[in-house]
């Protein structure tokens, strides 16, 4: 064989292998970005079905600088990076979000149980309320008992997709059986509190502090 081909053929083979590998990686990434439309026989709504009703519009979070703080009545306040939160065991479930505006969306959520994050920080006996604060200044709260009994999730995926920016990336609270205003998006802080009367953004404007979907929407309807 000509010496020239002894060098050319291995180079061609290497180039072909790299090309095929890149193609497989791109196909894999594409497959991972396909939205799930059905799960265990249940038809899901699209992640695009949501109405945009956040207080300051979709937020952009620089994930390289992001930190999720867990503080308040915690024995050892923590600060998690995005990847550190994702390193916890995750749970998946189908949950419907009901908006006070009259629409609802059924989504397959994947997230980390909030109680696992709180347990790591050490919940002090006086704590009875979990307050969520977001990058846009939004806040809301849930009873600690609700977070534990319903195994409330801090979601990072919906319908198999990484949480879209407009849906609350990096994390959204999946407040099962609660009105949509309890589903905080773009969460940056979780505070353990002993104040069950804490009122967040919409609660301080007249919406029911319990936020139960099967209960009254407004405080005056008690």
Coordinates of C-alpha atoms in Angstrom, one line a residue:
X1 CA 0.0 0.0 0.0
X2 CA 1.1 3.5 -0.8
X3 CA 2.6 5.1 2.4
X4 CA 0.3 8.2 1.7
X5 CA -2.8 6.0 2.2
X6 CA -1.4 4.5 5.4
X7 CA -1.9 7.9 7.0
X8 CA -5.0 9.1 5.1
X9 CA -7.2 6.1 5.8
X10 CA -7.0 6.2 9.6
X11 CA -7.6 9.9 9.5
X12 CA -10.7 9.4 7.4
X13 CA -11.9 6.6 9.7
X14 CA -11.4 8.8 12.8
X15 CA -13.3 11.7 11.1
X16 CA -16.2 9.4 10.3
X17 CA -16.3 8.0 13.8
X18 CA -16.5 11.6 15.2
X19 CA -19.2 12.5 12.7
X20 CA -21.3 9.5 13.7
X21 CA -20.8 10.2 17.4
X22 CA -21.8 13.8 17.0
X23 CA -24.9 12.7 15.1
X24 CA -25.9 10.2 17.8
X25 CA -25.4 12.9 20.5
X26 CA -27.5 15.4 18.6
X27 CA -30.2 12.7 18.1
X28 CA -30.1 11.9 21.8
X29 CA -30.4 15.6 22.8
X30 CA -33.3 15.9 20.4
X31 CA -35.0 12.9 21.9
X32 CA -34.6 14.3 25.3
X33 CA -36.2 17.6 24.2
X34 CA -39.4 16.0 22.9
X35 CA -42.4 16.9 25.1
X36 CA -44.4 14.0 26.6
X37 CA -48.0 14.2 25.5
X38 CA -49.4 11.2 27.4
X39 CA -48.4 9.3 30.5
X40 CA -49.8 6.0 31.8
X41 CA -52.9 6.4 29.7
X42 CA -53.6 10.0 30.7
X43 CA -53.5 12.7 28.1
X44 CA -51.4 15.7 29.1
X45 CA -51.8 19.4 28.2
X46 CA -48.9 21.2 26.4
X47 CA -46.5 23.3 28.3
X48 CA -47.6 26.1 26.0
X49 CA -51.2 26.1 27.2
X50 CA -50.5 28.3 30.2
X51 CA -51.6 31.9 30.3
X52 CA -48.9 34.5 31.1
X53 CA -50.0 36.2 34.4
X54 CA -46.8 36.6 36.4
X55 CA -46.4 40.0 38.2
X56 CA -43.4 41.2 36.2
X57 CA -43.3 38.9 33.2
X58 CA -41.1 35.8 32.6
X59 CA -37.8 36.1 34.5
X60 CA -34.3 35.2 33.3
X61 CA -32.2 33.4 35.9
X62 CA -28.4 33.2 35.4
X63 CA -28.0 29.5 36.4
X64 CA -24.3 29.9 37.0
X65 CA -24.9 32.4 39.7
X66 CA -28.2 30.9 41.0
X67 CA -28.5 29.9 44.6
X68 CA -31.6 28.5 46.4
X69 CA -31.5 29.6 50.0
X70 CA -33.3 27.7 52.8
X71 CA -33.4 29.8 56.0
X72 CA -35.5 31.1 58.8
X73 CA -36.3 28.6 61.5
X74 CA -33.6 26.2 60.3
X75 CA -30.9 24.6 62.4
X76 CA -28.4 25.0 59.6
X77 CA -29.5 27.4 56.8
X78 CA -28.4 26.1 53.4
X79 CA -27.6 27.5 50.0
X80 CA -28.0 25.1 47.1
X81 CA -26.7 25.5 43.5
X82 CA -29.0 24.3 40.7
X83 CA -27.1 21.1 40.3
X84 CA -27.0 20.4 44.1
X85 CA -30.8 20.5 44.2
X86 CA -31.0 18.2 41.2
X87 CA -28.7 15.7 42.9
X88 CA -31.5 14.9 45.4
X89 CA -33.8 12.0 44.7
X90 CA -36.6 13.1 42.4
X91 CA -40.3 12.2 42.2
X92 CA -42.7 12.4 39.3
X93 CA -46.5 12.8 39.2
X94 CA -49.4 14.2 37.1
X95 CA -50.9 17.2 38.8
X96 CA -53.4 19.8 37.6
X97 CA -52.8 23.5 38.1
X98 CA -56.1 25.5 38.5
X99 CA -55.9 29.2 37.8
X100 CA -58.3 31.7 39.4
X101 CA -58.8 33.1 35.9
X102 CA -60.7 30.0 34.9
X103 CA -58.2 27.8 33.1
X104 CA -56.5 24.6 34.2
X105 CA -53.6 22.5 32.8
X106 CA -52.7 18.9 33.4
X107 CA -48.9 18.3 33.5
X108 CA -46.5 15.5 34.3
X109 CA -44.1 17.1 36.8
X110 CA -40.7 15.9 38.0
X111 CA -39.2 17.5 41.0
X112 CA -37.5 17.2 44.4
X113 CA -39.7 16.7 47.5
X114 CA -39.5 19.9 49.5
X115 CA -39.5 18.0 52.7
X116 CA -36.2 16.5 51.8
X117 CA -34.6 19.9 51.3
X118 CA -36.1 21.2 54.5
X119 CA -35.0 18.1 56.5
X120 CA -31.4 18.7 55.3
X121 CA -31.6 22.2 56.7
X122 CA -33.1 21.0 60.0
X123 CA -36.7 22.2 60.8
X124 CA -37.0 23.8 64.2
X125 CA -40.0 22.8 66.3
X126 CA -41.6 26.2 66.2
X127 CA -41.8 26.2 62.4
X128 CA -45.3 25.7 60.9
X129 CA -45.2 27.7 57.7
X130 CA -43.1 27.5 54.5
X131 CA -42.7 30.8 52.7
X132 CA -41.5 30.9 49.1
X133 CA -39.8 33.9 47.5
X134 CA -39.1 34.5 43.9
X135 CA -36.7 36.5 41.8
X136 CA -39.4 38.9 40.7
X137 CA -40.4 39.8 44.2
X138 CA -43.3 37.4 44.3
X139 CA -44.0 35.4 47.5
X140 CA -46.6 32.9 48.8
X141 CA -46.7 30.3 51.6
X142 CA -48.0 26.8 52.5
X143 CA -48.5 25.2 55.9
X144 CA -45.5 22.9 56.8
X145 CA -48.0 20.1 57.4
X146 CA -49.3 20.4 53.8
X147 CA -45.8 20.3 52.4
X148 CA -45.1 17.1 54.2
X149 CA -48.4 15.3 54.0
X150 CA -48.9 16.0 50.3
X151 CA -45.2 15.6 49.5
X152 CA -45.1 18.9 47.7
X153 CA -42.5 19.0 44.9
X154 CA -40.1 21.7 43.8
X155 CA -40.3 20.9 40.1
X156 CA -37.5 21.2 37.6
X157 CA -39.2 19.4 34.7
X158 CA -42.6 19.4 33.1
X159 CA -43.8 16.8 30.5
X160 CA -40.2 15.6 30.3
X161 CA -38.7 19.0 29.5
X162 CA -36.5 21.1 31.6
X163 CA -38.7 23.8 33.1
X164 CA -39.1 26.5 30.4
X165 CA -38.0 30.0 31.4
X166 CA -41.6 31.3 31.2
X167 CA -42.8 28.5 33.4
X168 CA -40.4 29.3 36.2
X169 CA -36.9 27.9 35.5
X170 CA -35.1 26.8 37.5
X171 CA -37.8 25.8 40.0
X172 CA -41.5 26.0 40.5
X173 CA -43.6 24.8 43.5
X174 CA -46.1 22.2 42.5
X175 CA -48.8 23.1 45.1
X176 CA -51.1 20.2 44.5
X177 CA -54.8 21.0 45.2
X178 CA -54.1 24.7 45.6
X179 CA -55.0 27.6 43.4
X180 CA -52.3 28.7 40.9
X181 CA -51.2 31.7 43.0
X182 CA -49.7 29.2 45.5
X183 CA -47.5 27.7 42.7
X184 CA -44.5 30.0 43.1
X185 CA -42.1 30.2 40.1
X186 CA -38.5 31.3 39.8
X187 CA -38.0 30.3 43.5
X188 CA -34.9 31.7 45.1
X189 CA -35.6 31.4 48.8
X190 CA -37.6 29.0 51.1
X191 CA -38.1 30.3 54.6
X192 CA -39.2 28.3 57.5
X193 CA -41.5 30.5 59.6
X194 CA -43.7 30.3 62.7
X195 CA -46.3 32.8 61.2
X196 CA -49.3 30.9 59.7
X197 CA -50.9 34.3 58.9
X198 CA -48.1 35.3 56.5
X199 CA -49.7 36.7 53.3
X200 CA -47.9 36.7 50.0
X201 CA -48.4 38.9 47.0
X202 CA -51.9 37.9 46.1
X203 CA -53.0 36.9 49.6
X204 CA -52.3 40.4 50.8
X205 CA -54.5 41.6 48.0
X206 CA -57.6 39.7 49.2
X207 CA -57.1 36.1 47.9
X208 CA -57.7 33.3 50.4
X209 CA -54.6 32.5 52.4
X210 CA -55.4 28.8 52.4
X211 CA -55.6 28.7 48.6
X212 CA -57.5 25.4 48.5
X213 CA -58.9 24.7 45.1
X214 CA -62.1 23.4 46.6
X215 CA -62.4 26.3 49.0
X216 CA -63.3 30.0 48.7
X217 CA -61.1 32.1 46.4
X218 CA -61.3 35.3 48.4
X219 CA -60.9 36.0 52.1
X220 CA -64.3 37.8 52.2
X221 CA -66.0 34.6 51.0
X222 CA -65.2 32.8 54.3

